[in-house]
Amino acid sequence: ETGVTQTPRHLVMGMTNKKSLKCEQHLGHNAMYWYKQSAKKPLELMFVYNFKEQTENNSVPSRFSPECPNSSHLFLHLHTLQPEDSALYLCASSQGVGGSYEQYFGPGTRLTVT
Amino acid sequence: GQQLNQSPQSMFIQEGEDVSMNCTSSSIFNTWLWYKQEPGEGPVLLIALYKAGELTSNGRLTAQFGITRKDSFLNISASIPSDVGIYFCAGREGGADGLTFGKGTHLIIQP
């Protein structure tokens, strides 16, 4: 148990659906991240938030829309996804950004787009 | 974007053997981290390195931050069955908020 929870753990959605992934951290951290983990590829950074402000968007398509209402919660809103978006979506948090701050990951949401 | 070359891709070893894996980068990193991921879970942080030349241990695990700041290695001594999993290196370049990950080393322990 790392102190970062994600729901749902599994999600199957059609290409025309709209769904949201939720992440919550109980570590008192100020920074939160979304990563995508696809088969046979390295984890890819998607978004970074620090004190609720987005500090990094790694050229992610607009069909992925993040939201960070406070430092403890992070959402990833999904709409009109493609089958190639099927992957494990991981949330992480850290005390701050950059420097020596260590990132702690949640268990991920396994997303399947049909 | 920046990529990390992690090797080997997979390792098949006998219980009790020592394990060594490494990561290299074409650019300088300020931080190196090693994570382990088991099926159905997110990566779990094993060791964090912040200074060139730093050698850090966590139980049977030892990792080093290369002098050139472009590489790192992880050693596991006297492997046991629960060491099975995928080990990832990750690095942070100066000024970056997020981490760059290697593709992982899949460790399989044969009885």
Coordinates of C-alpha atoms in Angstrom, one line a residue:
Chain A
E1 CA 0.0 0.0 0.0
T2 CA 1.7 3.2 -1.2
G3 CA -0.9 5.7 -0.1
V4 CA -2.0 6.3 -3.7
T5 CA -5.4 4.8 -4.7
Q6 CA -6.9 4.6 -8.1
T7 CA -10.5 3.8 -9.2
P8 CA -11.7 1.9 -11.1
R9 CA -9.0 -0.8 -11.3
H10 CA -10.4 -2.1 -14.6
L11 CA -12.5 -0.3 -17.2
V12 CA -13.9 -1.4 -20.5
M13 CA -15.3 1.4 -22.7
G14 CA -16.5 1.9 -26.3
M15 CA -15.0 4.5 -28.5
T16 CA -18.0 6.7 -28.2
N17 CA -18.2 6.6 -24.4
K18 CA -17.1 9.2 -21.8
K19 CA -15.5 7.9 -18.6
S20 CA -13.2 9.3 -15.9
L21 CA -10.4 7.8 -13.9
K22 CA -9.8 8.9 -10.4
C23 CA -6.7 9.1 -8.3
E24 CA -6.4 10.0 -4.6
Q25 CA -3.2 10.4 -2.6
H26 CA -3.1 10.2 1.2
L27 CA 0.5 11.2 1.6
G28 CA 0.2 15.0 1.9
H29 CA 2.0 15.5 -1.4
N30 CA 1.7 18.6 -3.6
A31 CA 2.4 17.1 -7.0
M32 CA 0.5 14.5 -9.0
Y33 CA 1.2 12.8 -12.3
W34 CA -0.5 10.6 -14.9
Y35 CA 1.6 8.0 -16.8
K36 CA 0.5 5.6 -19.5
Q37 CA 2.0 2.1 -19.6
S38 CA 1.5 0.1 -22.8
A39 CA 2.8 -3.4 -23.5
K40 CA 6.4 -3.5 -24.6
K41 CA 6.9 0.3 -24.2
P42 CA 8.3 2.3 -21.3
L43 CA 6.1 4.2 -19.0
E44 CA 5.1 7.5 -20.7
L45 CA 4.6 10.7 -18.7
M46 CA 1.3 12.3 -19.7
F47 CA 0.6 15.2 -17.3
V48 CA 2.1 16.8 -14.2
Y49 CA 0.3 19.0 -11.6
N50 CA 2.0 20.9 -8.9
F51 CA -0.3 22.7 -6.3
K52 CA -3.3 22.0 -8.6
E53 CA -1.6 23.8 -11.5
Q54 CA -0.6 21.9 -14.7
T55 CA 3.1 22.2 -15.2
E56 CA 3.6 19.6 -18.0
N57 CA 1.5 18.2 -20.8
N58 CA 3.6 15.7 -22.8
S59 CA 1.8 16.3 -26.1
V60 CA -1.1 14.2 -25.1
P61 CA -4.2 14.1 -27.4
S62 CA -7.1 16.2 -26.4
R63 CA -9.3 13.2 -26.0
F64 CA -7.5 12.9 -22.6
S65 CA -8.5 15.7 -20.3
P66 CA -6.9 16.0 -16.8
E67 CA -8.4 17.7 -13.8
C68 CA -6.8 18.5 -10.5
P69 CA -9.3 20.1 -8.1
N70 CA -6.9 19.9 -5.1
S71 CA -3.5 18.5 -4.2
S72 CA -5.0 15.2 -3.1
H73 CA -7.2 14.4 -6.1
L74 CA -6.5 13.9 -9.8
F75 CA -8.9 12.9 -12.6
L76 CA -8.4 11.8 -16.1
H77 CA -11.5 12.4 -18.3
L78 CA -11.7 10.2 -21.3
H79 CA -13.8 10.7 -24.5
T80 CA -13.9 9.3 -28.0
L81 CA -10.8 7.1 -27.3
Q82 CA -9.2 4.8 -29.8
P83 CA -8.3 1.1 -29.4
E84 CA -4.6 2.0 -29.2
D85 CA -5.4 4.0 -26.0
S86 CA -5.9 0.6 -24.2
A87 CA -3.2 0.5 -21.5
L88 CA -2.5 0.7 -17.8
Y89 CA -2.9 4.3 -16.6
L90 CA -0.8 5.0 -13.5
C91 CA -1.2 7.9 -11.1
A92 CA 1.8 9.0 -9.0
S93 CA 2.4 11.7 -6.4
S94 CA 5.4 13.4 -4.9
Q95 CA 6.1 16.0 -2.2
G96 CA 7.2 18.5 -4.9
V97 CA 8.4 18.5 -8.5
G98 CA 11.9 18.0 -9.8
G99 CA 14.9 17.8 -7.5
S100 CA 15.1 14.9 -5.1
Y101 CA 11.4 14.3 -4.8
E102 CA 10.5 10.7 -5.1
Q103 CA 7.3 9.6 -7.0
Y104 CA 5.0 7.0 -5.5
F105 CA 2.6 5.1 -7.8
G106 CA -0.9 3.9 -7.4
P107 CA -1.9 0.4 -8.6
G108 CA -3.2 1.7 -12.0
T109 CA -6.4 1.5 -14.0
R110 CA -6.4 -1.2 -16.7
L111 CA -8.3 0.4 -19.6
T112 CA -9.6 -1.5 -22.6
V113 CA -11.1 0.4 -25.5
T114 CA -13.4 -1.7 -27.7
Chain B
G1 CA 12.0 12.6 -26.1
Q2 CA 14.8 11.1 -24.0
Q3 CA 15.0 7.4 -23.9
L4 CA 16.8 5.1 -21.4
N5 CA 18.4 1.8 -22.6
Q6 CA 17.8 -0.8 -20.0
S7 CA 19.4 -4.2 -20.2
P8 CA 18.9 -7.1 -20.1
Q9 CA 15.3 -7.3 -21.3
S10 CA 14.8 -10.5 -19.3
M11 CA 16.7 -12.8 -17.0
F12 CA 16.2 -16.4 -16.2
I13 CA 18.1 -17.3 -13.1
Q14 CA 18.3 -20.0 -10.3
E15 CA 17.2 -19.1 -6.8
G16 CA 20.3 -17.9 -4.8
E17 CA 22.1 -16.4 -7.8
D18 CA 23.1 -12.7 -7.9
V19 CA 21.5 -10.4 -10.5
S20 CA 22.8 -7.3 -12.2
M21 CA 20.9 -4.9 -14.6
N22 CA 21.8 -1.5 -15.9
C23 CA 20.5 1.6 -17.6
T24 CA 22.2 4.0 -19.9
S25 CA 21.2 7.4 -21.2
S26 CA 22.6 9.7 -23.9
S27 CA 22.1 12.7 -21.7
I28 CA 22.9 13.6 -18.1
F29 CA 20.4 12.8 -15.4
N30 CA 20.3 14.4 -12.0
T31 CA 18.3 11.6 -10.3
W32 CA 18.2 7.9 -10.9
L33 CA 15.5 5.7 -9.4
W34 CA 14.8 1.9 -9.5
Y35 CA 11.3 0.5 -9.2
K36 CA 9.8 -3.0 -9.1
Q37 CA 6.4 -3.8 -10.6
E38 CA 4.5 -7.0 -9.9
P39 CA 1.4 -8.1 -11.9
G40 CA -1.7 -6.0 -11.3
E41 CA 0.2 -3.4 -9.3
G42 CA 1.9 -0.1 -9.9
P43 CA 5.7 0.3 -9.7
V44 CA 7.1 0.4 -6.1
L45 CA 10.2 2.5 -5.4
L46 CA 13.2 0.4 -4.4
I47 CA 16.2 2.8 -4.3
A48 CA 16.7 6.5 -5.2
L49 CA 20.1 8.0 -6.1
Y50 CA 20.9 11.7 -6.2
K51 CA 24.6 12.2 -6.5
A52 CA 27.1 10.9 -9.1
G53 CA 29.1 8.0 -7.7
E54 CA 26.5 7.4 -5.0
L55 CA 26.2 3.7 -4.0
T56 CA 23.1 2.9 -2.0
S57 CA 21.8 -0.4 -0.5
N58 CA 18.3 -1.6 0.5
G59 CA 18.6 -5.0 2.0
R60 CA 19.9 -7.3 -0.7
L61 CA 19.6 -4.6 -3.3
T62 CA 22.4 -2.3 -4.2
A63 CA 22.3 0.5 -6.8
Q64 CA 24.8 3.0 -8.1
F65 CA 24.6 6.4 -9.8
G66 CA 27.3 6.4 -12.5
I67 CA 30.1 8.9 -12.4
T68 CA 29.3 10.2 -15.8
R69 CA 25.6 10.7 -14.7
K70 CA 24.5 8.8 -17.8
D71 CA 24.1 5.4 -16.3
S72 CA 23.0 3.4 -13.2
F73 CA 23.0 -0.2 -12.2
L74 CA 21.0 -2.4 -9.8
N75 CA 22.4 -5.6 -8.2
I76 CA 20.3 -8.1 -6.3
S77 CA 22.3 -10.6 -4.2
A78 CA 21.2 -14.1 -3.3
S79 CA 17.9 -14.0 -5.2
I80 CA 14.7 -15.4 -3.7
P81 CA 11.4 -16.3 -5.3
S82 CA 9.7 -13.1 -4.2
D83 CA 12.2 -11.1 -6.3
V84 CA 10.3 -12.1 -9.4
G85 CA 8.9 -9.1 -11.2
I86 CA 9.8 -6.3 -13.7
Y87 CA 12.5 -3.9 -12.6
F88 CA 12.5 -0.4 -14.1
C89 CA 15.1 2.3 -14.0
A90 CA 13.9 5.9 -14.2
G91 CA 15.8 9.1 -14.4
R92 CA 15.1 12.8 -14.1
E93 CA 16.9 15.4 -16.3
G94 CA 17.6 18.8 -14.9
G95 CA 14.6 21.0 -15.0
A96 CA 12.2 18.1 -15.7
D97 CA 9.2 17.4 -13.5
G98 CA 8.4 13.9 -14.7
L99 CA 10.5 10.8 -14.9
T100 CA 11.8 9.0 -18.0
F101 CA 11.6 5.2 -17.7
G102 CA 13.5 2.3 -19.2
K103 CA 11.6 -0.6 -20.8
G104 CA 12.2 -2.8 -17.8
T105 CA 14.0 -6.0 -16.9
H106 CA 11.8 -9.0 -16.4
L107 CA 13.3 -11.2 -13.7
I108 CA 12.2 -14.9 -13.6
I109 CA 13.6 -17.3 -11.0
Q110 CA 13.6 -21.0 -11.8
P111 CA 13.2 -23.4 -8.9

